[in-house]
Short mmCIF file of C-alpha atoms and ligand atoms in Angstrom, two decimals:
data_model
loop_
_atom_site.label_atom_id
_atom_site.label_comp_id
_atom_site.label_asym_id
_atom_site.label_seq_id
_atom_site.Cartn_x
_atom_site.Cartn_y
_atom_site.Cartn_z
CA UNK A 28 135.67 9.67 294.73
CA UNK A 29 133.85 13.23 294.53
CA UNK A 30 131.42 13.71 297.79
CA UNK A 31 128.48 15.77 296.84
CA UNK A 32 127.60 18.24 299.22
CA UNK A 33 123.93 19.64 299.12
CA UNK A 34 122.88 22.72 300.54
CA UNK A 35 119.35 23.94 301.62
CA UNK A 36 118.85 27.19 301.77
CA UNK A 37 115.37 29.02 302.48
CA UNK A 38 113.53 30.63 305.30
CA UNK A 39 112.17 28.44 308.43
CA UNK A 40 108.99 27.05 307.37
CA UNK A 41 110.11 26.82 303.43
CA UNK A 42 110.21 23.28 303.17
CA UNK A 43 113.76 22.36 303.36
CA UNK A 44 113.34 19.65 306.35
CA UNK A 45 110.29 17.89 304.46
CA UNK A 46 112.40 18.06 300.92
CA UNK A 47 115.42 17.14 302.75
CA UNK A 48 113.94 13.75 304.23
CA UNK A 49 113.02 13.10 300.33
CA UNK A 50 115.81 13.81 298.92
CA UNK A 51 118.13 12.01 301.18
CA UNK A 52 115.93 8.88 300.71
CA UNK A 53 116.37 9.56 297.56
CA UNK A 54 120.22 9.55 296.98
CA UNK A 55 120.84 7.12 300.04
CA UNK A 56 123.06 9.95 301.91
CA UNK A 57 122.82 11.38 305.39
CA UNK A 58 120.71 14.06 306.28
CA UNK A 59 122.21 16.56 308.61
CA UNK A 60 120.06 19.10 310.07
CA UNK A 61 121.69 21.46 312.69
CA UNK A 62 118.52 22.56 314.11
CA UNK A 63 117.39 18.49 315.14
CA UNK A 64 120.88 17.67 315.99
CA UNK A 65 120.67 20.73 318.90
CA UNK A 66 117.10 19.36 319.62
CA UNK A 67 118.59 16.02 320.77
CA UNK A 68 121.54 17.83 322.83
CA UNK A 69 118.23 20.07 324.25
CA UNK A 70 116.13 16.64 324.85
CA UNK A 71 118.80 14.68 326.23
CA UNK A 72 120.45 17.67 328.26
CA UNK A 73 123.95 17.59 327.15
CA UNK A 74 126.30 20.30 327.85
CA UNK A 75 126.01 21.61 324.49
CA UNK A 76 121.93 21.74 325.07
CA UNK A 77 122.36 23.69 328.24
CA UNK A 78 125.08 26.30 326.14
CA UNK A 79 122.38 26.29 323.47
CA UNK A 80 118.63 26.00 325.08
CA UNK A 81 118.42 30.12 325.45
CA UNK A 82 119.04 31.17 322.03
CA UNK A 83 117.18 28.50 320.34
CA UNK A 84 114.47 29.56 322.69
CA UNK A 85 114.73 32.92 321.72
CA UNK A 86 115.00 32.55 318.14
CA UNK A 87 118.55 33.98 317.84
CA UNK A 88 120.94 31.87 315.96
CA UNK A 89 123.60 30.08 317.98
CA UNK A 90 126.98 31.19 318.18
CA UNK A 91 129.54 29.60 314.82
CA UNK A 92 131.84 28.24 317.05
CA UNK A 93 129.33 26.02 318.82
CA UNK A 94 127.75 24.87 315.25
CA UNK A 95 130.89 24.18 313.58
CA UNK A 96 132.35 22.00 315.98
CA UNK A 97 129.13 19.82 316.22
CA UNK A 98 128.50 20.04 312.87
CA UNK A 99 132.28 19.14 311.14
CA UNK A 100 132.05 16.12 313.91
CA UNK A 101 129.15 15.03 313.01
CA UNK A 102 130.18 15.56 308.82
CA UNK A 103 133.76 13.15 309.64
CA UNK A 104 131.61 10.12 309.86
CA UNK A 105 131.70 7.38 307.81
CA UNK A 106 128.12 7.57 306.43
CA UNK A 107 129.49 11.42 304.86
CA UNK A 108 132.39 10.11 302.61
CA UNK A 109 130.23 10.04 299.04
CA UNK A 110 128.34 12.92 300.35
CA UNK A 111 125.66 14.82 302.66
CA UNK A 112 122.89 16.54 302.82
CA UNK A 113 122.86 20.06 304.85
CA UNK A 114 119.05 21.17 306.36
CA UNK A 115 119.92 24.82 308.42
CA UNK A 116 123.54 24.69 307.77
CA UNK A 117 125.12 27.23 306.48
CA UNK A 118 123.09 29.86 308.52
CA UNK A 119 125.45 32.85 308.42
CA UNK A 120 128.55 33.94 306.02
CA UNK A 121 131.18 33.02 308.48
CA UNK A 122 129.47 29.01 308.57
CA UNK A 123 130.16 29.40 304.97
CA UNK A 124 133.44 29.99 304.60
CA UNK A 125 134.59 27.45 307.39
CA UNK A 126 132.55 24.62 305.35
CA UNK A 127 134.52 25.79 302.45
CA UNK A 128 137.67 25.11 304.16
CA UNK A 129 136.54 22.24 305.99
CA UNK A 130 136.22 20.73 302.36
CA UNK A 131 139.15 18.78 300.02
CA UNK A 132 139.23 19.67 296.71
CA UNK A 133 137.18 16.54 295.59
CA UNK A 134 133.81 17.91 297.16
CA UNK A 135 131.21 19.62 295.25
CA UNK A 136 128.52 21.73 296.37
CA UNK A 137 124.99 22.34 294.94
CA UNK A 138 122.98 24.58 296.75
CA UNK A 139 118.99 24.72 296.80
CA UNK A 140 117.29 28.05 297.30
CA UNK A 141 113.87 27.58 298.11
CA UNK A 142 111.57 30.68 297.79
CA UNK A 143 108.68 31.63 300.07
CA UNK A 144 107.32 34.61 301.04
CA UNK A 145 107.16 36.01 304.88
CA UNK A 146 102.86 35.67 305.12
CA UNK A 147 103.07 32.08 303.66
CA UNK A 148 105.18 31.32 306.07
CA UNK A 149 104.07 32.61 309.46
CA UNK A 150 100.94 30.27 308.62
CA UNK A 151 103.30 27.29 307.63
CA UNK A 152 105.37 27.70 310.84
CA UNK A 153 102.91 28.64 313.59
CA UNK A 154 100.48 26.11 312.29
CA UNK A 155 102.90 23.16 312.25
CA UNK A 156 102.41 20.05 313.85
CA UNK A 157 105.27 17.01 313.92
CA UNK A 158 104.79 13.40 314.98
CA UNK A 159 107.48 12.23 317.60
CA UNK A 160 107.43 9.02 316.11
CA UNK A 161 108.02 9.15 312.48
CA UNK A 162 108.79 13.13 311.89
CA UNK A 163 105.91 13.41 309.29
CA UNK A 164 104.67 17.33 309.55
CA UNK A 165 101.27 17.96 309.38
CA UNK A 166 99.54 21.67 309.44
CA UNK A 167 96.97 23.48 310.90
CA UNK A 168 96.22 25.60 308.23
CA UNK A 169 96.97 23.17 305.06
CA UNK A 170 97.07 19.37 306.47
CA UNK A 171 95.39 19.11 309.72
CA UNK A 172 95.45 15.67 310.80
CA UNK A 173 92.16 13.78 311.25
CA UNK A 174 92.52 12.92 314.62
CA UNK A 175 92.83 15.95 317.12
CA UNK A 176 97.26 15.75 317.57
CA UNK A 177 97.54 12.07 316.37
CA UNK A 178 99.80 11.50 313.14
CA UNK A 179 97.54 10.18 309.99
CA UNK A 180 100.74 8.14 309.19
CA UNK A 181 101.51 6.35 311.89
CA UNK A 182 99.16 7.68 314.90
CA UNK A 183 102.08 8.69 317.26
CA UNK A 184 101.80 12.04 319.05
CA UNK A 185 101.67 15.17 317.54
CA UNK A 186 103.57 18.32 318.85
CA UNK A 187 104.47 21.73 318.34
CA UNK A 188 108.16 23.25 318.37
CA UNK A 189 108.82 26.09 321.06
CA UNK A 190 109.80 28.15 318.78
CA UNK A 191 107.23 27.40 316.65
CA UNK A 192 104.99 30.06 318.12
CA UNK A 193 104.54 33.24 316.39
CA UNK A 194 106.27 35.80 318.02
CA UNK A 195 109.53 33.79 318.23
CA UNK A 196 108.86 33.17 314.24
CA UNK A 197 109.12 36.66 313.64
CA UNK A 198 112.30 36.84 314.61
CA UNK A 199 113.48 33.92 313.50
CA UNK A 200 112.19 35.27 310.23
CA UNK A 201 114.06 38.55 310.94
CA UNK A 202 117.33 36.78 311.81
CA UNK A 203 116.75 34.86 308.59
CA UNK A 204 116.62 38.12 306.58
CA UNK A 205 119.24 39.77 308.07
CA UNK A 206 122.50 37.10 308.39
CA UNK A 207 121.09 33.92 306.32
CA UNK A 208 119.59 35.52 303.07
CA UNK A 209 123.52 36.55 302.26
CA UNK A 210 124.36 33.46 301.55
CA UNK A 211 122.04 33.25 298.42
CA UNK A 212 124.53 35.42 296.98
CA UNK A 213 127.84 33.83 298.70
CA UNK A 214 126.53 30.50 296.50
CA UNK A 215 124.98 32.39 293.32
CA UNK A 216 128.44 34.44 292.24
CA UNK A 217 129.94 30.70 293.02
CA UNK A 218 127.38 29.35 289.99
CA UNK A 219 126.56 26.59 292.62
CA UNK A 220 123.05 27.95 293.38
CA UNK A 221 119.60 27.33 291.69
CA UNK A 222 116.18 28.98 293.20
CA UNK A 223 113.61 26.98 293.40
CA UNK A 224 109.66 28.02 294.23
CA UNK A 225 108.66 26.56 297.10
CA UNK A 226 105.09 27.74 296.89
CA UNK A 227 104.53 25.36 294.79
CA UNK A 228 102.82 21.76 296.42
CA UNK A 229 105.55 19.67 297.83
CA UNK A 230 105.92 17.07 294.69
CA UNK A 231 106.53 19.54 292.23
CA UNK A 232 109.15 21.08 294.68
CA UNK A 233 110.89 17.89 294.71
CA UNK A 234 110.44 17.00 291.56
CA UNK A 235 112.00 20.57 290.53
CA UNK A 236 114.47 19.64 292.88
CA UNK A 237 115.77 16.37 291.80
CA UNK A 238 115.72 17.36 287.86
CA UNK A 239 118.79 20.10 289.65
CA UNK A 240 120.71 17.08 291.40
CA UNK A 241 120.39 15.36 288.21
CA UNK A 242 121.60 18.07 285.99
CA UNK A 243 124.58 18.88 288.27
CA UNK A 244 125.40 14.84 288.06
P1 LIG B 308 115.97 24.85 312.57
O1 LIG B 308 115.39 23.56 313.02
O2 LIG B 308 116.94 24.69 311.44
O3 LIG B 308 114.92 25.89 312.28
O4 LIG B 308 116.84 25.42 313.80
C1 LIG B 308 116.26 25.72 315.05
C2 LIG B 308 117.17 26.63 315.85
O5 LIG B 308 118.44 25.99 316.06
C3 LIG B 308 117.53 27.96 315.16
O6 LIG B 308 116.53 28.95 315.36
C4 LIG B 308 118.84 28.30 315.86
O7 LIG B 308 118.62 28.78 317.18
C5 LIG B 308 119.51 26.92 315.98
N1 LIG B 308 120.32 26.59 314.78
C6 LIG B 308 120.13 25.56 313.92
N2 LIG B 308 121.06 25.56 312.96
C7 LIG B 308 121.87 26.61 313.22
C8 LIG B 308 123.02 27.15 312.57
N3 LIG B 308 123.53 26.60 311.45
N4 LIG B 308 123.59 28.26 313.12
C9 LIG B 308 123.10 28.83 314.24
N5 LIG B 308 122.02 28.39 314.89
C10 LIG B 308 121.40 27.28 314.39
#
């Protein structure tokens, strides 16, 4: 049996954590996102949370060897044999090449670039809000909820991340720039990468992505 491995790439604040909740849905396989899974070590203060609380605080990536172990544990669970989806995973060249060896020949990888630009962005990322209850995102700037921090879902409590606040976006932008944008290349000169605009409203992005996942079979 192949397992399908998807990959999305893209600055914070592009989109990937609202597609990836879609698109997981979607195909019935788990979503994986490195950046919630160190949120629950943070919330429940494991060891791993205490290693990990400054940089994510700071905006600075955590060190590989903390992200790989978590993340190929988390990956050798049942729910992963026909296949994953990754949300903030590979973040840096040398992630890459240990999923690549982490892999058996019968997985296949398609990897999502979604494009925004840096302005777009700051306002998507400093303005955004999250229920605690059902993860819906709303936005100051482009969906401000009705009620004043209550979710127009499900009502549950609205909050903002940490490191949600704008100078700690810059440099997670920075960061971004300088050790994840490589990777669009690491996937493109493997012919496993498609860009995808992710200006574009959130339906059409996930429309544009599923016509990929279906193309790639
Ligand atoms: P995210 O929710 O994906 O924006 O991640 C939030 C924070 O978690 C990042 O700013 C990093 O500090 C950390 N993080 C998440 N995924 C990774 C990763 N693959 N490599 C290094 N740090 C990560």
């Amino acid at each position: 049996m192949t397992q399908k491995i998807i990959i999305l790439l893209g600055p914070p604040g592009s989109g990937k954590g609202t597609q990836a909740v879609r698109i997981s849905k979607n195909l019935g396989i788990p979503h994986i996102s490195t950046g919630d899974l160190f949120r629950q070590h943070l919330k429940n203060n494991t060891d791993l949370g205490k290693k990990v609380r400054s940089y994510m605080d700071s905006g600075k990536l955590v060190p590989d060897t903390l992200v790989l172990d978590m993340l190929f544990d988390r990956v050798s669970k049942s729910d992963c044999r026909s296949g994953y989806l990754l949300d903030g995973f590979p973040r840096t060249l040398a992630q890459a090449e240990a999923l690549e060896k982490h892999l058996n020949k019968s997985s296949t990888i398609t990897a999502i670039n979604l494009n925004v630009n840096d302005d777009t962005l700051v306002k998507r990322i400093s303005g955004r809000l999250t229920c605690k209850a059902c993860g819906h995102v709303h936005n100051t700037f482009f969906s401000p909820p009705s009620k004043t921090n209550k979710c127009d879902k499900c009502q549950g409590d609205l909050f903002h991340r940490d490191d949600d606040e704008a100078s700690i976006v810059e440099e997670r932008l920075r960061v971004y720039h300088q050790q994840t944008a490589p990777l669009i290349k690491f996937y493109k000169d493997k012919s496993v990468l498609t860009d995808i605009n992710g200006e574009d409203p959130a339906d059409t992005v996930f429309n544009n992505i599923s016509k990929v996942l279906k193309k790639r079979g």
